Each structure stands twice: as structure tokens, then as C-alpha cells.
PDB file of C-alpha atoms in Angstrom:
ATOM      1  CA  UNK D 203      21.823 109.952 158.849  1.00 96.00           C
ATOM      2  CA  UNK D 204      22.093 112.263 162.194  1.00 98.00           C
ATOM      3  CA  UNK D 205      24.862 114.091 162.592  1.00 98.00           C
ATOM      4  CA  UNK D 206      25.344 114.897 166.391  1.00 98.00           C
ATOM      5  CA  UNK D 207      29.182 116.307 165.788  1.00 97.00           C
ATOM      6  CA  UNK D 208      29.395 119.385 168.264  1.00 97.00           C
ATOM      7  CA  UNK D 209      26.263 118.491 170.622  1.00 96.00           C
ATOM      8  CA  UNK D 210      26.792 117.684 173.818  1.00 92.00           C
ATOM      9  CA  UNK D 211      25.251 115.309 175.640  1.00 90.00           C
ATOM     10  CA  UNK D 212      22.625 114.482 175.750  1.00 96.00           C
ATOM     11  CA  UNK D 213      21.469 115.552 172.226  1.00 98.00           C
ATOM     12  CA  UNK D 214      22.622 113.310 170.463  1.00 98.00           C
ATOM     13  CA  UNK D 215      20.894 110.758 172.258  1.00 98.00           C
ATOM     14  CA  UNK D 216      17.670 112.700 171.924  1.00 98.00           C
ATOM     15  CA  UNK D 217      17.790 113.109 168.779  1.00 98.00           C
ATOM     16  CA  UNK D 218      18.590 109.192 167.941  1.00 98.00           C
ATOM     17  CA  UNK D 219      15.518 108.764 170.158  1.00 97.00           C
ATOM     18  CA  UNK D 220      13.439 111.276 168.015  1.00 97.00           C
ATOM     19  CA  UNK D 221      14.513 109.253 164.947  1.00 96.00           C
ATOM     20  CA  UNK D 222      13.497 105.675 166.163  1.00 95.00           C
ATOM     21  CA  UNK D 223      10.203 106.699 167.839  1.00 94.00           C
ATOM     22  CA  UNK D 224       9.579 108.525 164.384  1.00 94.00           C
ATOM     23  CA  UNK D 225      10.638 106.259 161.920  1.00 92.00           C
ATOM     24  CA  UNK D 226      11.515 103.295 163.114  1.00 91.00           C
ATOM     25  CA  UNK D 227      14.313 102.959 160.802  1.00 93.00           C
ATOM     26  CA  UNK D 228      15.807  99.333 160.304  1.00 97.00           C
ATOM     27  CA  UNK D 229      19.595 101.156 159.817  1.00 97.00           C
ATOM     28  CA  UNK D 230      20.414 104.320 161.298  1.00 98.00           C
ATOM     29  CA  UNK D 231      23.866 106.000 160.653  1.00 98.00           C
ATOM     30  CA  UNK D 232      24.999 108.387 163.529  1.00 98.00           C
ATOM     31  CA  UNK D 233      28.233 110.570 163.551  1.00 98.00           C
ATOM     32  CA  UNK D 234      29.310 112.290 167.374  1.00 98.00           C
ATOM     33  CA  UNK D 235      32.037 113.521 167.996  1.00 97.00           C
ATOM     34  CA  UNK D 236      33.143 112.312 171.419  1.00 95.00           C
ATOM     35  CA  UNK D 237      33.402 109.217 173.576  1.00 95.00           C
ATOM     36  CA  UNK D 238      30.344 110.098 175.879  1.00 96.00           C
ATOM     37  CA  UNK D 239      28.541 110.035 173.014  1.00 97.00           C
ATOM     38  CA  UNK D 240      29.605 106.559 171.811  1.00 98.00           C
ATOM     39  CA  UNK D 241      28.662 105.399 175.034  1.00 98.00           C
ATOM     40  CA  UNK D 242      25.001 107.022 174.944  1.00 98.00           C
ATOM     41  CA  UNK D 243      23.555 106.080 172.119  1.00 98.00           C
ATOM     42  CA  UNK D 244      25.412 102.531 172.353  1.00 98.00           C
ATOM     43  CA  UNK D 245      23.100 102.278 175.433  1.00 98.00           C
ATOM     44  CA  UNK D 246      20.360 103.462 174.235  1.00 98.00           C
ATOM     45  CA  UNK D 247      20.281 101.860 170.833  1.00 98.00           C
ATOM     46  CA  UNK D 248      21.019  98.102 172.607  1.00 98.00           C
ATOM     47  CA  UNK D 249      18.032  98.893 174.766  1.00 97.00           C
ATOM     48  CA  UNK D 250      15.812  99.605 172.222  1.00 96.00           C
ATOM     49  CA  UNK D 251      16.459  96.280 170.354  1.00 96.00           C
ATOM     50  CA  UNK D 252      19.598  98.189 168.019  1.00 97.00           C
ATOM     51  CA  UNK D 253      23.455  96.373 167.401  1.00 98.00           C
ATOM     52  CA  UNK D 254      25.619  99.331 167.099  1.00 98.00           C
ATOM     53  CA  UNK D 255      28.527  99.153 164.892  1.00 98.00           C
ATOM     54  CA  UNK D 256      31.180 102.141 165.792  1.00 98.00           C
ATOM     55  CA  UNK D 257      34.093 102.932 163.524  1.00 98.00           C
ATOM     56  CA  UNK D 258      36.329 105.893 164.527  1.00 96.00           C
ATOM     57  CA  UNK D 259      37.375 107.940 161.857  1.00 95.00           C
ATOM     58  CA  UNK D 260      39.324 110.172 162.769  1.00 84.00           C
ATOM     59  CA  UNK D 261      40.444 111.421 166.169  1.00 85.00           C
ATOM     60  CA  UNK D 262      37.286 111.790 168.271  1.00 88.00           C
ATOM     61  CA  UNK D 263      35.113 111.286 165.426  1.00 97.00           C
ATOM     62  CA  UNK D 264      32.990 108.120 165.031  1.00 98.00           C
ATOM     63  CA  UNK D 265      30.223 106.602 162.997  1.00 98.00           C
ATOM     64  CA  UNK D 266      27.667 104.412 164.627  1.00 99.00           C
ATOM     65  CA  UNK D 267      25.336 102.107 162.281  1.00 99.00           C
ATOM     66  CA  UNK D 268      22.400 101.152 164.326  1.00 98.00           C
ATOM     67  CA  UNK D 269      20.612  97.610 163.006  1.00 98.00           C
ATOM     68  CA  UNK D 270      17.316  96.252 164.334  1.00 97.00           C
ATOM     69  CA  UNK D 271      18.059  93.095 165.932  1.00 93.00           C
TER      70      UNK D 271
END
């Protein structure tokens, strides 16, 4: 699990990056804190062969689950 809350961008899509080039995990669970994030790692993720599932939490708070495709 990464949590990202507080970073801006774009840490939290470095550090997503970091974790798939590393481990090459077949789930990843990522929790930002603001839209632009969302967006970021969404992008990334689907471009490195990842579905992203986002659920919001609370207000400007959001898991992502990444899942190899």
C-alpha cells in the first residue's frame, strides 16, 4: 500500500512508478488525496498494463486498486 496523501504532484506518481518497476506487484492499493492525483496515476497505471479501481472516501480522499490486466 502507498500512501501519497499530502504529496503533490508528481510524487505520487513517482512513487507508484518506483513500486511497479520494483515489484511488479499484481494489486497495488494507492491512497492521494486530490483529483490531480486520481488522474496521474490513472494514466500511468492504464499505460503500464494496470485497471484502476478509485473509490472516494471521503472528501478529496480516494483509494486506487491497481490490477495487472
Amino acid at each position: 500500500m502507498i500512501d501519497a496523501r499530502g504529496l503533490a504532484c508528481p510524487m505520487p506518481v513517482l512513487k507508484v512508478q518506483q513500486a511497479v518497476k520494483k515489484d511488479h506487484p499484481v494489486t497495488l492499493e494507492v491512497m492521494v488525496d486530490n483529483n490531480t492525483a486520481v488522474q496521474n496515476v490513472t494514466r500511468f497505471a492504464n499505460n503500464s498494463g494496470y485497471a484502476v479501481s478509485v473509490k472516494e472516501l471521503e472528501d478529496e480522499e480516494f483509494s486506487l486498486t491497481l490490477t495487472k490486466k
